[in-house]
């Protein structure tokens, strides 16, 4: 089954000044990336941040997305991904619609069920069991669509109870901005396949075999299997997004792998074919991504802020390639 053309994004969360953030957004646009993502994490340096193992995050997403949209013209903006428990759903719906309006229809709305118990604890947010967080995610997606429709909202559920008004503003994108749902387990990936326009698949573990006896490639195939099974006929048009955890654009692949193995303690044979590792020349990485799109369905690739320049050659080679 054919897959959508390649798109590329940058997840950037750090800036020391307004000018630095504006320059980052313009660079991402100028280098041909499709989208600039933020992340929905809030912990500054300290023991809570170390326990949660969340990356450094200077910027809160909504304000930073709005600022990036103001200085760019074609760059799409998004958050990879909003946590349903960190935002009052009705307020998030209005914020999202406003972002789409004020960006002239450039929002990609990422949303997920949350995962970091340590960050929840540090923020004073109750961390419910996965089934309930995913059930809440489904209800929030329903509310978002109801708000975007512009008709009177009547959402009555276990987690979302919103009624008696019509959503305003209407987003520019109709019927609604693309919704991206992220996760790694069967429940949330099945929900994403059924309800989202973009499925964001979390990184697989950096171990030789997981508890199911699967190596990283097999685990990645299992996850896309969940998506294909739940999506049915809509899979062909569904975008699948993923992010490499380790990136090194280099002509000396073996030396880079050896160095990464030495720094991380991860076995070279695990790193070499891991679905969240991209190491090699522009041509080698492009060939790897073409193969992964065929096998794992991934057409939408997000790199981190530190790799925006080095990865630009891959973006130029593959962007829009069907």
Coordinates of C-alpha atoms in Angstrom, one line a residue:
X1 CA 0.0 0.0 0.0
X2 CA 1.4 3.4 -1.0
X3 CA 2.4 5.9 1.6
X4 CA 2.1 9.7 1.7
X5 CA 5.1 11.9 0.6
X6 CA 7.9 12.7 3.0
X7 CA 7.6 15.6 5.3
X8 CA 10.1 16.8 7.9
X9 CA 9.8 18.8 11.1
X10 CA 12.0 20.2 13.9
X11 CA 11.1 20.0 17.5
X12 CA 12.6 23.1 19.1
X13 CA 12.0 24.1 22.7
X14 CA 14.9 26.3 23.7
X15 CA 15.7 30.0 23.2
X16 CA 17.4 32.6 25.4
X17 CA 15.7 35.6 23.8
X18 CA 12.8 36.6 21.5
X19 CA 15.2 37.3 18.7
X20 CA 16.8 33.8 19.1
X21 CA 13.4 32.2 18.9
X22 CA 12.4 34.2 15.8
X23 CA 15.7 33.3 14.1
X24 CA 15.1 29.7 14.9
X25 CA 11.7 29.7 13.3
X26 CA 12.9 31.5 10.2
X27 CA 15.9 29.0 9.8
X28 CA 13.6 26.0 10.1
X29 CA 11.4 27.5 7.4
X30 CA 14.2 28.5 5.1
X31 CA 15.8 25.1 5.3
X32 CA 12.7 23.5 3.9
X33 CA 11.2 21.8 7.0
X34 CA 7.4 21.6 6.9
X35 CA 6.7 22.1 10.6
X36 CA 8.1 23.5 13.8
X37 CA 7.0 21.6 16.9
X38 CA 7.2 22.5 20.5
X39 CA 6.8 20.0 23.4
X40 CA 4.3 20.0 26.3
X41 CA 6.8 19.7 29.2
X42 CA 7.3 22.3 32.0
X43 CA 10.0 21.3 34.4
X44 CA 13.0 23.5 34.8
X45 CA 16.4 22.2 36.2
X46 CA 16.2 20.3 39.5
X47 CA 15.5 16.9 41.0
X48 CA 12.0 16.6 39.5
X49 CA 13.3 17.3 36.0
X50 CA 16.1 14.7 36.5
X51 CA 13.6 12.1 37.8
X52 CA 11.2 12.7 34.9
X53 CA 14.1 12.6 32.4
X54 CA 12.4 15.2 30.2
X55 CA 14.6 17.3 28.0
X56 CA 15.5 20.9 28.8
X57 CA 12.5 23.0 27.9
X58 CA 12.8 26.8 28.0
X59 CA 9.5 27.6 26.2
X60 CA 5.9 26.9 26.9
X61 CA 4.3 25.7 23.7
X62 CA 1.2 28.0 23.0
X63 CA 3.0 31.3 23.2
X64 CA 6.0 30.0 21.3
X65 CA 3.8 28.6 18.6
X66 CA 2.1 31.9 18.1
X67 CA 5.4 33.8 18.0
X68 CA 6.8 31.4 15.4
X69 CA 3.7 31.8 13.3
X70 CA 4.0 35.6 13.4
X71 CA 7.4 35.7 11.8
X72 CA 7.0 32.9 9.2
X73 CA 4.7 32.5 6.2
X74 CA 4.7 28.9 5.2
X75 CA 6.0 27.0 8.2
X76 CA 3.4 24.9 10.0
X77 CA 3.3 25.0 13.8
X78 CA 2.4 22.4 16.4
X79 CA 3.1 20.7 19.7
X80 CA 4.4 17.2 19.8
X81 CA 2.1 16.6 21.8
X82 CA -0.2 18.4 24.2
X83 CA -1.0 16.3 27.2
X84 CA -4.8 16.1 27.9
X85 CA -4.3 16.3 31.6
X86 CA -2.2 19.5 31.5
X87 CA -4.9 21.7 29.9
X88 CA -8.6 22.3 30.6
X89 CA -10.1 20.7 27.4
X90 CA -12.5 23.5 26.5
X91 CA -9.7 26.1 26.9
X92 CA -7.3 24.1 24.8
X93 CA -9.9 23.8 22.1
X94 CA -10.3 27.6 21.9
X95 CA -6.5 28.1 22.0
X96 CA -6.1 25.7 19.2
X97 CA -8.7 27.3 17.0
X98 CA -7.2 30.7 17.7
X99 CA -3.7 29.5 16.7
X100 CA -5.1 28.1 13.5
X101 CA -6.9 31.4 12.7
X102 CA -4.0 33.7 13.5
X103 CA -1.5 31.5 11.6
X104 CA -3.7 31.5 8.5
X105 CA -4.3 27.8 8.8
X106 CA -0.9 26.4 9.7
X107 CA -1.7 24.5 12.9
X108 CA -1.1 20.8 13.4
X109 CA -2.7 19.8 16.6
X110 CA -0.8 17.1 18.5
X111 CA -2.4 15.6 21.5
X112 CA -1.7 12.6 23.8
X113 CA -2.7 10.8 26.9
X114 CA 0.5 11.7 29.0
X115 CA 3.2 9.4 30.1
X116 CA 5.6 11.0 32.7
X117 CA 4.4 10.1 36.2
X118 CA 7.3 12.1 37.7
X119 CA 6.3 15.2 35.8
X120 CA 2.7 14.8 36.8
X121 CA 3.7 14.5 40.4
X122 CA 6.0 17.6 40.2
X123 CA 3.1 19.6 38.7
X124 CA 0.6 18.4 41.2
X125 CA -1.5 16.6 38.5
X126 CA -3.1 13.2 39.4
X127 CA -1.7 10.4 37.2
X128 CA -4.5 8.0 36.3
X129 CA -4.1 4.5 35.0
X130 CA -3.5 4.2 31.2
X131 CA -7.0 3.1 30.3
X132 CA -8.6 6.1 31.9
X133 CA -6.1 8.6 30.4
X134 CA -6.7 7.1 26.9
X135 CA -10.5 7.3 27.5
X136 CA -10.1 10.9 28.4
X137 CA -8.0 11.5 25.2
X138 CA -10.9 10.1 23.1
X139 CA -13.4 12.5 24.7
X140 CA -11.1 15.5 24.3
X141 CA -10.7 14.7 20.6
X142 CA -14.5 14.7 20.3
X143 CA -14.7 18.1 22.1
X144 CA -12.0 19.6 19.7
X145 CA -14.0 18.5 16.7
X146 CA -17.2 19.9 18.2
X147 CA -15.6 23.3 18.9
X148 CA -14.0 23.4 15.4
X149 CA -17.4 22.7 13.8
X150 CA -18.8 26.0 14.9
X151 CA -22.1 24.5 16.0
X152 CA -23.4 24.4 19.6
X153 CA -21.3 22.1 21.7
X154 CA -22.9 19.3 23.6
X155 CA -20.3 16.9 24.9
X156 CA -21.3 14.9 27.9
X157 CA -18.9 12.2 29.1
X158 CA -17.0 10.9 32.0
X159 CA -14.2 13.3 31.6
X160 CA -15.5 16.1 29.3
X161 CA -18.7 17.9 30.1
X162 CA -19.0 21.0 27.9
X163 CA -22.3 22.4 26.5
X164 CA -24.4 25.4 25.7
X165 CA -22.2 27.5 23.4
X166 CA -20.8 27.4 19.9
X167 CA -17.1 27.2 19.4
X168 CA -15.4 30.4 18.3
X169 CA -13.2 31.2 16.5
X170 CA -13.7 28.8 13.6
X171 CA -10.3 27.4 12.4
X172 CA -9.2 28.3 8.9
X173 CA -8.5 24.7 8.1
X174 CA -11.8 22.8 7.4
X175 CA -13.3 20.7 8.7
X176 CA -10.5 21.1 11.3
X177 CA -6.7 21.3 11.7
X178 CA -4.9 18.0 11.3
X179 CA -4.9 16.1 14.5
X180 CA -1.9 14.1 15.5
X181 CA -2.1 11.6 18.3
X182 CA 1.0 10.1 19.8
X183 CA 1.9 7.0 21.8
X184 CA 3.5 3.6 21.8
X185 CA 1.0 1.0 23.1
X186 CA -1.8 -0.9 21.4
X187 CA -4.7 1.1 23.0
X188 CA -3.4 4.6 22.1
X189 CA -2.1 3.7 18.7
X190 CA -5.4 2.0 17.8
X191 CA -7.2 5.2 18.9
X192 CA -4.8 7.3 16.8
X193 CA -5.4 5.1 13.8
X194 CA -9.2 5.5 14.1
X195 CA -9.4 9.2 15.1
X196 CA -6.2 11.1 14.0
X197 CA -4.9 12.4 10.7
X198 CA -1.3 11.8 11.9
X199 CA -0.1 9.0 14.1
X200 CA 3.0 9.8 16.1
X201 CA 4.8 6.6 17.2
X202 CA 7.0 6.8 20.3
X203 CA 10.6 5.6 20.4
X204 CA 11.1 1.9 20.9
X205 CA 13.5 0.8 23.7
X206 CA 17.2 0.6 23.1
X207 CA 17.6 -3.0 24.2
X208 CA 18.4 -6.2 22.3
X209 CA 15.1 -7.8 23.2
X210 CA 12.0 -6.5 25.1
X211 CA 9.7 -8.3 27.5
X212 CA 7.9 -9.8 24.5
X213 CA 11.2 -11.1 23.1
X214 CA 11.2 -8.6 20.2
X215 CA 14.2 -6.8 18.9
X216 CA 13.7 -3.0 18.2
X217 CA 12.9 -3.6 14.5
X218 CA 10.3 -6.2 15.4
X219 CA 8.8 -4.0 18.1
X220 CA 8.5 -1.1 15.6
X221 CA 6.8 -3.5 13.1
X222 CA 4.4 -4.6 15.9
X223 CA 3.4 -1.0 16.5
X224 CA 2.7 -0.1 12.9
X225 CA 0.7 -3.4 12.8
X226 CA -1.5 -2.0 15.5
X227 CA -2.0 1.2 13.4
X228 CA -2.7 -0.7 10.2
X229 CA -5.2 -3.1 11.8
X230 CA -7.2 -0.3 13.5
X231 CA -7.0 2.2 10.5
X232 CA -8.4 -0.2 7.9
X233 CA -9.1 1.5 4.6
X234 CA -7.9 4.9 5.9
X235 CA -4.3 3.7 6.4
X236 CA -3.2 4.7 2.9
X237 CA -3.9 8.4 3.6
X238 CA -2.8 8.4 7.2
X239 CA 0.5 10.0 8.0
X240 CA 2.8 8.2 10.4
X241 CA 5.3 10.4 12.3
X242 CA 8.4 9.3 14.2
X243 CA 11.5 10.9 15.6
X244 CA 15.1 9.6 15.6
X245 CA 16.6 9.7 19.1
X246 CA 20.1 9.7 17.8
X247 CA 21.2 11.5 14.6
X248 CA 24.6 11.9 13.1
X249 CA 25.0 13.0 9.5
X250 CA 28.5 11.8 8.7
X251 CA 30.6 10.0 6.0
X252 CA 32.1 7.7 8.6
X253 CA 29.2 5.6 9.8
X254 CA 31.3 3.0 11.6
X255 CA 33.2 5.5 13.7
X256 CA 30.1 7.4 14.6
X257 CA 28.4 4.1 15.7
X258 CA 31.4 3.1 17.8
X259 CA 31.5 6.6 19.4
X260 CA 27.8 6.5 20.2
X261 CA 28.0 3.0 21.7
X262 CA 30.9 4.1 23.8
X263 CA 29.0 7.2 25.1
X264 CA 25.7 5.5 25.8
X265 CA 26.7 2.0 26.7
X266 CA 24.2 0.7 24.1
X267 CA 25.5 -2.2 22.0
X268 CA 26.5 -1.3 18.5
X269 CA 24.4 -4.0 17.0
X270 CA 21.3 -2.5 18.7
X271 CA 22.1 0.9 17.4
X272 CA 23.0 -0.1 13.9
X273 CA 19.5 -1.0 12.7
X274 CA 17.4 0.7 15.4
X275 CA 14.3 2.4 14.0
X276 CA 15.1 5.6 16.1
X277 CA 18.7 6.0 15.0
X278 CA 19.8 7.8 11.8
X279 CA 23.6 7.7 11.3
X280 CA 25.4 8.0 7.9
X281 CA 25.8 10.2 4.9
X282 CA 22.9 12.2 3.5
X283 CA 22.5 9.4 0.8
X284 CA 22.7 6.6 3.4
X285 CA 20.1 8.2 5.6
X286 CA 17.8 8.9 2.7
X287 CA 18.0 5.3 1.6
X288 CA 17.3 4.2 5.2
X289 CA 14.2 6.5 5.4
X290 CA 12.9 5.2 2.1
X291 CA 13.2 1.6 3.4
X292 CA 11.5 2.6 6.7
X293 CA 8.6 4.2 5.0
X294 CA 8.1 1.0 3.1
X295 CA 8.4 -1.3 6.1
X296 CA 7.3 0.8 9.0
X297 CA 5.0 3.3 7.3
X298 CA 6.9 6.4 8.5
X299 CA 6.7 9.3 6.1
X300 CA 6.9 12.2 8.6
X301 CA 10.2 12.6 10.4
X302 CA 10.9 15.0 13.3
X303 CA 14.5 15.9 14.3
X304 CA 15.5 17.8 17.4
X305 CA 16.7 21.4 17.4
X306 CA 20.4 20.5 17.7
X307 CA 20.2 18.7 14.2
X308 CA 18.4 21.4 12.2
X309 CA 21.5 22.3 10.1
X310 CA 23.1 18.9 9.7
X311 CA 19.9 17.2 8.6
X312 CA 18.9 19.9 6.1
X313 CA 20.6 17.9 3.2
X314 CA 18.2 15.0 3.9
X315 CA 15.3 17.3 3.9
X316 CA 16.3 18.8 0.6
X317 CA 16.7 15.3 -0.9
X318 CA 13.4 13.7 0.2
X319 CA 10.9 16.5 0.9
X320 CA 7.7 15.9 -1.1
X321 CA 9.0 12.6 -2.5
X322 CA 6.2 10.2 -3.0

